[in-house]
Amino acid sequence: MNNAKALRAVMLATSALCAGWTSAAVAQNAPPPQDAVVEEIVVVGSRIEGAKATAALPVTVVDSKQLDAIAATSGDDLFRAIPQMGDVNYNSSYLPGSSNSARGDIGSVNLRNLGSGNTLVLLNGRRVVAHPTSQADGTSLVPTITYNTNAIPTTGLKRLEVLRDGAAAIYGTDAVAGVVNTVLQDNYDGGDVEAQYGYAPGTHLKEYGLTGLFGKTFDRGNVTAFLTYDQRTALRTGDQDYTASTDKRPLFVGTAFEGATGLDGRATATPWGSFTASAAVRRNGALITSSAGAFHIQPTTNAGSLVSLGNGISIDDGAIATSGDDRNLRYDAAATGLSVMPELKRINIFLTGNYRVTEKITAFGELGVYRATTHAWQAPSATTSAQVITVPRSNYWNPFGPTTFADGTVNPNRLAGTTAPAAGLNVTINGYQFADAGLSRVDVENTQTRYLGGLKGEKFGFKWESALLYSAAEVKDVSDGVSATALQRQLALSTPDAYNPFNGANLSSPSVGDAAASSAATLNAIRVKSTRDSKSTLASWDFRISKADLFSLPGGDLGLAAGVEFRRETQKDDRDARVDGAIPYTNSVTGVVYGSDLIGVSPSPDTKGSRKVASAYIELAVPVISPEMNIPLARSVEVQLAGRAEDYSDVGSVAKPKVAVAWDVLDGFRLRGSWAQGFKAPNLEQINAKVITRSNTRTDYVRCEADLRANRITSFSNCSRSLSVAAQRSGNPDLKPEDSETSGFGFVFEPKFVPSDYGQFTLTVDYWRVKQKGIVSLFGEGNALILDYLLRTQGGSNANVVRAAPTADDDAAFAGTGLTPVGTVLYVKDQYVNALPQEARGIDIGAMWRLHGTRLGDFDVSVNGAHLLKFYQRPSPAIAELMAARADGDINAGTTISGGGDYIRQNGKPEWKWTAALSWRLNNVSAGVFTQYVSDVDDTNLLDSAGAPWVIDSQLTGNVYAQYEFTDGWAANTKVKLGVRNITDEAPPLSSNGYLGSMYQPYGRYLYASVRKSF
């Protein structure tokens, strides 16, 4: 859908529909309507209590009415509904999700698409502790830290404030893209209980929720408490066609990518094992392995079967082919019934209180507890490059084992008539899925606590406030796995209790499950539980003063705010002993020691870090011109000046300024603009991590080039040379803060010439730009392999790509191609560095119409849109060299180079995002509609032969609800609400992974009902 069509679609939907977003002008930059009651001034843009400094800043405010329209059941749902929020890299999707990822009840904050960690999250105006589990950013691959949006309750909120402007000069690090301030209910008097049930038709997804809000006001203060409990059943892979299989080819029938082998995501590590014997094996004079000893197990009915092993299975030479007759052997984990979204139980309890100690001093406090447990099923363990498993010649099931075992027993499973020596051959496992060990259960427990106590008051005309805060977040991730040491022990047995990797899988459905399991005792002997325990803490003390009328200027009163803050942050990632090197794995045949004993999991040492930060800030609200001065075309001018300095115990000191201006040209027409410098400190893991190994599926492009030259494929889009590549990434204590510069300008228009009978109109338009430099990044193992591909076409190689020596099979694969044969990739070396600069800019648009008190009821209509104009990351010199080589045709156009270039419309960065809403209320009845539009994006994981990507289509969805409030009898003060999210049942647009989880939820229509009782 093009931009014009998108705009028409949203405007049409708006004219017909519901409830709303308020823009900055609506919330605080415009005079409130006559019937409005301003309970509290929005504070996210300024520290000056009671000042108008935020008139110059773009702020989006979401209040209880808008929350009703969005109908979010989690913080993730709520934040996805904000157009200025980018893709959600931390989410509950379990396809895929290894123990190296942040799993469980998790959602991330990504304002302006600048990446997780560039948006500061506050709770009641103070920092929130960071989620302790890091995750590699999808673009730069560096470990990022975010705030968990699901730890923020969607009930009990007074409002959500989103400052869409750089605010590091006021709030410090992480506020590069802006600030999100969650303001909770306080000073509540009474009680309110609500129960809700919702489900997604045609799926297993069901949700139950119970909330309570209670408060008591007494002579000198108030105590307010709320509780939220949510329970959700799991969403399963079989619930949707786009998640039912990892082979996505059927979904693309009729498109230009029909039949593209890259869409087949079934695992090449399969229960039909791939092996290499320690020597080539012949039978009756003919090879039954490759010349390098490679062979695999397959059904006898598959083409190429050379020797029957009985029970319908046989041996074929070489590795399992990724195309042709062997494709049915690839393992389809999704077809076995995995979790797309986990089963969930979540509870959130929060208390706020205040007590007037004296007439001038008030004590206040907060106590918060969040706990969530999730249960999910993931694919079974599979071999990767993290360990090499060797089946000893003594293995009872080894077809090339000894003629007799050490105890003199005749080996019943040795293939007769082969050239294998009488003592037998050791066999290396190249690829194998432990499907007979069952799906891996993943249990994650997230907890977060918050304790705050403080005093505030007034002295010498200054309002002052001071508070102590301690908050901690912990994640305990427990998952099933297979111990390499235990497996090696079971493989060495010369009895039927030995583990049997040679018995094939499921003859009737080769790509699903394993019907040829080893014995229960054998499987129990190799199964283990692994635990990852991560914890982060935040401790702070602050002292603030503010005075809205420090002294008078011709334009009005000058406001001042200043303060100091000391905080200590810690992060600890305690990996399982089988992963952090405490329990290594030693291959009993080769003697090689591996840092991880957990099959398929790369070695990851524990990381631990802490820092102390001292900071000070000052802010001035300077009135330059007031309406009373009667200056033409300058009804009023107000300026915000701010600066902040922070001193870090690990990365040095920074100081950054900010300037913002609000110029009322006429009554009802305001121009505003801001300029600021900002910074983002490297997170503790980027600084303190030792050498960690991460395995990802990458493409060995030099092998694709060999296949193309040998006419085995017609284009790189049909190349199936994907493999598990281990990247050895190291932290860098010399990292510096990332610097940024933000600027923006816009206008607020409220036509005063429109009669009040027609309601109140507001239009806001804001242009913004963010420039960053020194962004922490990696070169990336994918890029390293492409550089190796380029250099090998020129007769060289990339020293950071460490390979095994070429085998005879490798020699054969490269014969006649003009390329020197290469061996399997062992690992790639990389390090975190300050490197990439980037620039992003866009336009925010907000429109609102409000009409209350008519005989037809009260109406609120709003539109809020975000248009991304530019998102460009300047490539490093090495990446620029790769791009130039691709443009010149030195390497194939089908290669995917990351880490630089124009990112607009790529993956999770759409050009347009809109929300539009209308709400209506008449007496006891209210109703509303909320609609959201996301424009199309390019799927860079799926390219054709010319390098053109698959386009993930745009989506327009709508939510509707209706509510009735009973006012008489036993049901008085009771509200009954019925609603539908995504009423037209729009599936997430198709991507190479089925759906793009960072942008869309993996289900369609969602129905819900709730009952709310107030007393």
PDB file of C-alpha atoms in Angstrom, residues 173-353:
ATOM      1  CA  THR A 173      21.955   8.074  29.877  1.00  0.00           C
ATOM      2  CA  ASP A 174      19.501   6.016  27.801  1.00  0.00           C
ATOM      3  CA  ALA A 175      17.326   9.053  26.992  1.00  0.00           C
ATOM      4  CA  VAL A 176      18.730   9.462  23.463  1.00  0.00           C
ATOM      5  CA  ALA A 177      15.427   8.752  21.710  1.00  0.00           C
ATOM      6  CA  GLY A 178      13.213  10.019  24.512  1.00  0.00           C
ATOM      7  CA  VAL A 179      11.609   9.113  27.800  1.00  0.00           C
ATOM      8  CA  VAL A 180       8.623   7.022  28.814  1.00  0.00           C
ATOM      9  CA  ASN A 181       7.177   7.897  32.218  1.00  0.00           C
ATOM     10  CA  THR A 182       4.585   5.593  33.745  1.00  0.00           C
ATOM     11  CA  VAL A 183       2.438   7.378  36.308  1.00  0.00           C
ATOM     12  CA  LEU A 184       0.524   5.098  38.667  1.00  0.00           C
ATOM     13  CA  GLN A 185      -2.679   5.767  40.536  1.00  0.00           C
ATOM     14  CA  ASP A 186      -2.275   7.495  43.873  1.00  0.00           C
ATOM     15  CA  ASN A 187      -4.471   9.295  46.392  1.00  0.00           C
ATOM     16  CA  TYR A 188      -7.306   6.930  45.505  1.00  0.00           C
ATOM     17  CA  ASP A 189     -10.203   6.628  47.912  1.00  0.00           C
ATOM     18  CA  GLY A 190     -12.462   3.600  47.528  1.00  0.00           C
ATOM     19  CA  GLY A 191     -12.277   0.293  45.778  1.00  0.00           C
ATOM     20  CA  ASP A 192     -12.477  -1.059  42.268  1.00  0.00           C
ATOM     21  CA  VAL A 193     -12.385  -4.702  41.129  1.00  0.00           C
ATOM     22  CA  GLU A 194     -12.414  -5.959  37.545  1.00  0.00           C
ATOM     23  CA  ALA A 195     -12.407  -9.438  36.008  1.00  0.00           C
ATOM     24  CA  GLN A 196     -11.668 -10.015  32.317  1.00  0.00           C
ATOM     25  CA  TYR A 197     -11.614 -12.994  29.986  1.00  0.00           C
ATOM     26  CA  GLY A 198     -10.314 -13.047  26.424  1.00  0.00           C
ATOM     27  CA  TYR A 199      -9.367 -15.517  23.740  1.00  0.00           C
ATOM     28  CA  ALA A 200      -8.200 -15.768  20.146  1.00  0.00           C
ATOM     29  CA  PRO A 201     -10.759 -17.899  18.228  1.00  0.00           C
ATOM     30  CA  GLY A 202      -9.351 -20.948  16.486  1.00  0.00           C
ATOM     31  CA  THR A 203      -6.301 -21.096  18.743  1.00  0.00           C
ATOM     32  CA  HIS A 204      -5.394 -22.384  22.186  1.00  0.00           C
ATOM     33  CA  LEU A 205      -4.770 -18.830  23.440  1.00  0.00           C
ATOM     34  CA  LYS A 206      -6.975 -17.853  26.385  1.00  0.00           C
ATOM     35  CA  GLU A 207      -6.379 -15.150  28.989  1.00  0.00           C
ATOM     36  CA  TYR A 208      -7.862 -14.497  32.399  1.00  0.00           C
ATOM     37  CA  GLY A 209      -7.313 -11.315  34.356  1.00  0.00           C
ATOM     38  CA  LEU A 210      -8.261  -9.964  37.760  1.00  0.00           C
ATOM     39  CA  THR A 211      -7.419  -6.472  38.978  1.00  0.00           C
ATOM     40  CA  GLY A 212      -8.097  -4.569  42.137  1.00  0.00           C
ATOM     41  CA  LEU A 213      -7.555  -0.936  43.055  1.00  0.00           C
ATOM     42  CA  PHE A 214      -7.999   0.114  46.663  1.00  0.00           C
ATOM     43  CA  GLY A 215      -7.260   3.336  48.472  1.00  0.00           C
ATOM     44  CA  LYS A 216      -7.875   5.056  51.745  1.00  0.00           C
ATOM     45  CA  THR A 217      -7.516   8.755  52.510  1.00  0.00           C
ATOM     46  CA  PHE A 218      -7.062   9.756  56.106  1.00  0.00           C
ATOM     47  CA  ASP A 219      -6.392  13.018  57.897  1.00  0.00           C
ATOM     48  CA  ARG A 220      -2.728  13.359  57.022  1.00  0.00           C
ATOM     49  CA  GLY A 221      -2.274  11.174  53.962  1.00  0.00           C
ATOM     50  CA  ASN A 222      -3.312   8.339  51.731  1.00  0.00           C
ATOM     51  CA  VAL A 223      -2.444   4.747  50.933  1.00  0.00           C
ATOM     52  CA  THR A 224      -3.270   3.340  47.498  1.00  0.00           C
ATOM     53  CA  ALA A 225      -2.733  -0.248  46.442  1.00  0.00           C
ATOM     54  CA  PHE A 226      -3.470  -2.171  43.300  1.00  0.00           C
ATOM     55  CA  LEU A 227      -3.085  -5.777  42.301  1.00  0.00           C
ATOM     56  CA  THR A 228      -3.087  -7.305  38.847  1.00  0.00           C
ATOM     57  CA  TYR A 229      -3.188 -11.016  38.132  1.00  0.00           C
ATOM     58  CA  ASP A 230      -3.016 -12.401  34.588  1.00  0.00           C
ATOM     59  CA  GLN A 231      -3.067 -15.983  33.405  1.00  0.00           C
ATOM     60  CA  ARG A 232      -2.625 -17.081  29.800  1.00  0.00           C
ATOM     61  CA  THR A 233      -2.551 -20.426  28.062  1.00  0.00           C
ATOM     62  CA  ALA A 234       0.112 -21.094  25.461  1.00  0.00           C
ATOM     63  CA  LEU A 235      -0.238 -20.256  21.779  1.00  0.00           C
ATOM     64  CA  ARG A 236       0.963 -23.285  19.847  1.00  0.00           C
ATOM     65  CA  THR A 237       2.678 -23.653  16.500  1.00  0.00           C
ATOM     66  CA  GLY A 238      -0.216 -25.667  15.091  1.00  0.00           C
ATOM     67  CA  ASP A 239      -2.685 -22.854  15.769  1.00  0.00           C
ATOM     68  CA  GLN A 240      -1.737 -20.863  12.643  1.00  0.00           C
ATOM     69  CA  ASP A 241      -0.621 -21.913   9.175  1.00  0.00           C
ATOM     70  CA  TYR A 242       2.279 -19.434   9.303  1.00  0.00           C
ATOM     71  CA  THR A 243       3.688 -21.112  12.437  1.00  0.00           C
ATOM     72  CA  ALA A 244       2.616 -24.719  11.834  1.00  0.00           C
ATOM     73  CA  SER A 245       5.810 -25.626   9.995  1.00  0.00           C
ATOM     74  CA  THR A 246       9.322 -24.279   9.684  1.00  0.00           C
ATOM     75  CA  ASP A 247       9.061 -25.016   5.965  1.00  0.00           C
ATOM     76  CA  LYS A 248       7.462 -21.818   4.692  1.00  0.00           C
ATOM     77  CA  ARG A 249       7.549 -22.721   0.984  1.00  0.00           C
ATOM     78  CA  PRO A 250       3.831 -23.633   0.781  1.00  0.00           C
ATOM     79  CA  LEU A 251       2.964 -20.140   2.002  1.00  0.00           C
ATOM     80  CA  PHE A 252       4.775 -18.555  -0.960  1.00  0.00           C
ATOM     81  CA  VAL A 253       3.155 -20.576  -3.741  1.00  0.00           C
ATOM     82  CA  GLY A 254       2.166 -18.216  -6.532  1.00  0.00           C
ATOM     83  CA  THR A 255       4.781 -15.605  -5.635  1.00  0.00           C
ATOM     84  CA  ALA A 256       8.130 -14.824  -7.224  1.00  0.00           C
ATOM     85  CA  PHE A 257       9.758 -16.799  -4.400  1.00  0.00           C
ATOM     86  CA  GLU A 258       7.805 -19.990  -4.980  1.00  0.00           C
ATOM     87  CA  GLY A 259      10.097 -22.947  -4.369  1.00  0.00           C
ATOM     88  CA  ALA A 260      12.966 -20.868  -2.938  1.00  0.00           C
ATOM     89  CA  THR A 261      15.029 -23.262  -0.848  1.00  0.00           C
ATOM     90  CA  GLY A 262      15.859 -20.496   1.615  1.00  0.00           C
ATOM     91  CA  LEU A 263      12.246 -20.653   2.809  1.00  0.00           C
ATOM     92  CA  ASP A 264      12.742 -24.183   4.076  1.00  0.00           C
ATOM     93  CA  GLY A 265      13.710 -23.563   7.653  1.00  0.00           C
ATOM     94  CA  ARG A 266      13.627 -27.193   8.693  1.00  0.00           C
ATOM     95  CA  ALA A 267      16.757 -28.150  10.566  1.00  0.00           C
ATOM     96  CA  THR A 268      19.601 -29.929   8.808  1.00  0.00           C
ATOM     97  CA  ALA A 269      20.524 -31.348  12.217  1.00  0.00           C
ATOM     98  CA  THR A 270      17.967 -34.137  12.245  1.00  0.00           C
ATOM     99  CA  PRO A 271      17.315 -37.516  13.903  1.00  0.00           C
ATOM    100  CA  TRP A 272      18.526 -38.956  10.585  1.00  0.00           C
ATOM    101  CA  GLY A 273      22.107 -38.440  11.665  1.00  0.00           C
ATOM    102  CA  SER A 274      24.993 -37.257   9.513  1.00  0.00           C
ATOM    103  CA  PHE A 275      28.389 -38.761  10.389  1.00  0.00           C
ATOM    104  CA  THR A 276      31.991 -39.093   9.322  1.00  0.00           C
ATOM    105  CA  ALA A 277      33.832 -42.346   9.934  1.00  0.00           C
ATOM    106  CA  SER A 278      37.528 -42.085  10.725  1.00  0.00           C
ATOM    107  CA  ALA A 279      38.251 -43.707   7.339  1.00  0.00           C
ATOM    108  CA  ALA A 280      36.373 -44.293   4.098  1.00  0.00           C
ATOM    109  CA  VAL A 281      34.432 -47.576   4.054  1.00  0.00           C
ATOM    110  CA  ARG A 282      33.805 -49.891   1.130  1.00  0.00           C
ATOM    111  CA  ARG A 283      31.562 -52.906   0.781  1.00  0.00           C
ATOM    112  CA  ASN A 284      31.873 -55.376  -2.028  1.00  0.00           C
ATOM    113  CA  GLY A 285      34.426 -53.047  -3.551  1.00  0.00           C
ATOM    114  CA  ALA A 286      32.142 -50.005  -3.673  1.00  0.00           C
ATOM    115  CA  LEU A 287      32.258 -46.970  -1.394  1.00  0.00           C
ATOM    116  CA  ILE A 288      29.364 -46.766   1.042  1.00  0.00           C
ATOM    117  CA  THR A 289      30.730 -43.555   2.536  1.00  0.00           C
ATOM    118  CA  SER A 290      32.275 -40.600   0.782  1.00  0.00           C
ATOM    119  CA  SER A 291      35.972 -40.636   0.163  1.00  0.00           C
ATOM    120  CA  ALA A 292      36.323 -38.656   3.403  1.00  0.00           C
ATOM    121  CA  GLY A 293      34.204 -41.196   5.326  1.00  0.00           C
ATOM    122  CA  ALA A 294      30.968 -39.128   5.399  1.00  0.00           C
ATOM    123  CA  PHE A 295      27.623 -40.920   5.458  1.00  0.00           C
ATOM    124  CA  HIS A 296      24.106 -40.462   6.765  1.00  0.00           C
ATOM    125  CA  ILE A 297      21.103 -42.515   7.772  1.00  0.00           C
ATOM    126  CA  GLN A 298      17.905 -42.432   5.711  1.00  0.00           C
ATOM    127  CA  PRO A 299      14.809 -44.496   4.958  1.00  0.00           C
ATOM    128  CA  THR A 300      15.519 -47.313   2.538  1.00  0.00           C
ATOM    129  CA  THR A 301      12.876 -45.814   0.264  1.00  0.00           C
ATOM    130  CA  ASN A 302      14.994 -42.714  -0.276  1.00  0.00           C
ATOM    131  CA  ALA A 303      17.047 -42.617  -3.432  1.00  0.00           C
ATOM    132  CA  GLY A 304      20.721 -43.423  -3.023  1.00  0.00           C
ATOM    133  CA  SER A 305      20.386 -46.012  -0.258  1.00  0.00           C
ATOM    134  CA  LEU A 306      23.513 -48.132  -0.398  1.00  0.00           C
ATOM    135  CA  VAL A 307      23.313 -50.554   2.515  1.00  0.00           C
ATOM    136  CA  SER A 308      20.297 -51.612   4.532  1.00  0.00           C
ATOM    137  CA  LEU A 309      20.596 -51.525   8.316  1.00  0.00           C
ATOM    138  CA  GLY A 310      17.237 -53.254   8.763  1.00  0.00           C
ATOM    139  CA  ASN A 311      13.984 -51.865  10.154  1.00  0.00           C
ATOM    140  CA  GLY A 312      13.486 -49.811   6.991  1.00  0.00           C
ATOM    141  CA  ILE A 313      16.612 -47.682   7.292  1.00  0.00           C
ATOM    142  CA  SER A 314      19.847 -47.596   5.335  1.00  0.00           C
ATOM    143  CA  ILE A 315      23.158 -45.844   4.801  1.00  0.00           C
ATOM    144  CA  ASP A 316      23.834 -43.346   2.035  1.00  0.00           C
ATOM    145  CA  ASP A 317      27.180 -41.753   1.368  1.00  0.00           C
ATOM    146  CA  GLY A 318      27.945 -38.098   2.064  1.00  0.00           C
ATOM    147  CA  ALA A 319      26.076 -35.608   4.209  1.00  0.00           C
ATOM    148  CA  ILE A 320      22.326 -35.135   4.033  1.00  0.00           C
ATOM    149  CA  ALA A 321      21.662 -33.061   0.959  1.00  0.00           C
ATOM    150  CA  THR A 322      19.734 -29.874   1.629  1.00  0.00           C
ATOM    151  CA  SER A 323      17.718 -30.345  -1.554  1.00  0.00           C
ATOM    152  CA  GLY A 324      16.401 -33.191  -3.660  1.00  0.00           C
ATOM    153  CA  ASP A 325      15.401 -36.559  -2.211  1.00  0.00           C
ATOM    154  CA  ASP A 326      17.072 -35.930   1.133  1.00  0.00           C
ATOM    155  CA  ARG A 327      14.970 -32.863   1.871  1.00  0.00           C
ATOM    156  CA  ASN A 328      12.352 -35.003   3.595  1.00  0.00           C
ATOM    157  CA  LEU A 329      14.938 -35.813   6.268  1.00  0.00           C
ATOM    158  CA  ARG A 330      15.180 -32.232   7.529  1.00  0.00           C
ATOM    159  CA  TYR A 331      13.608 -31.853  10.955  1.00  0.00           C
ATOM    160  CA  ASP A 332      10.404 -29.810  11.256  1.00  0.00           C
ATOM    161  CA  ALA A 333      10.328 -28.914  14.927  1.00  0.00           C
ATOM    162  CA  ALA A 334       7.274 -26.653  14.571  1.00  0.00           C
ATOM    163  CA  ALA A 335       5.201 -29.615  13.391  1.00  0.00           C
ATOM    164  CA  THR A 336       5.830 -31.338  16.735  1.00  0.00           C
ATOM    165  CA  GLY A 337       3.825 -28.759  18.697  1.00  0.00           C
ATOM    166  CA  LEU A 338       6.089 -26.049  20.065  1.00  0.00           C
ATOM    167  CA  SER A 339       5.108 -22.912  21.952  1.00  0.00           C
ATOM    168  CA  VAL A 340       4.825 -19.706  19.949  1.00  0.00           C
ATOM    169  CA  MET A 341       3.848 -17.773  23.074  1.00  0.00           C
ATOM    170  CA  PRO A 342       4.407 -19.419  26.448  1.00  0.00           C
ATOM    171  CA  GLU A 343       1.930 -20.308  29.132  1.00  0.00           C
ATOM    172  CA  LEU A 344       1.955 -17.410  31.598  1.00  0.00           C
ATOM    173  CA  LYS A 345       1.057 -16.431  35.128  1.00  0.00           C
ATOM    174  CA  ARG A 346       1.788 -12.835  36.110  1.00  0.00           C
ATOM    175  CA  ILE A 347       1.141 -10.868  39.286  1.00  0.00           C
ATOM    176  CA  ASN A 348       1.868  -7.224  39.934  1.00  0.00           C
ATOM    177  CA  ILE A 349       1.358  -5.556  43.311  1.00  0.00           C
ATOM    178  CA  PHE A 350       2.066  -1.907  43.923  1.00  0.00           C
ATOM    179  CA  LEU A 351       1.516   0.389  46.874  1.00  0.00           C
ATOM    180  CA  THR A 352       1.959   4.141  47.010  1.00  0.00           C
ATOM    181  CA  GLY A 353       1.537   6.270  50.069  1.00  0.00           C
TER     182      GLY A 353
END
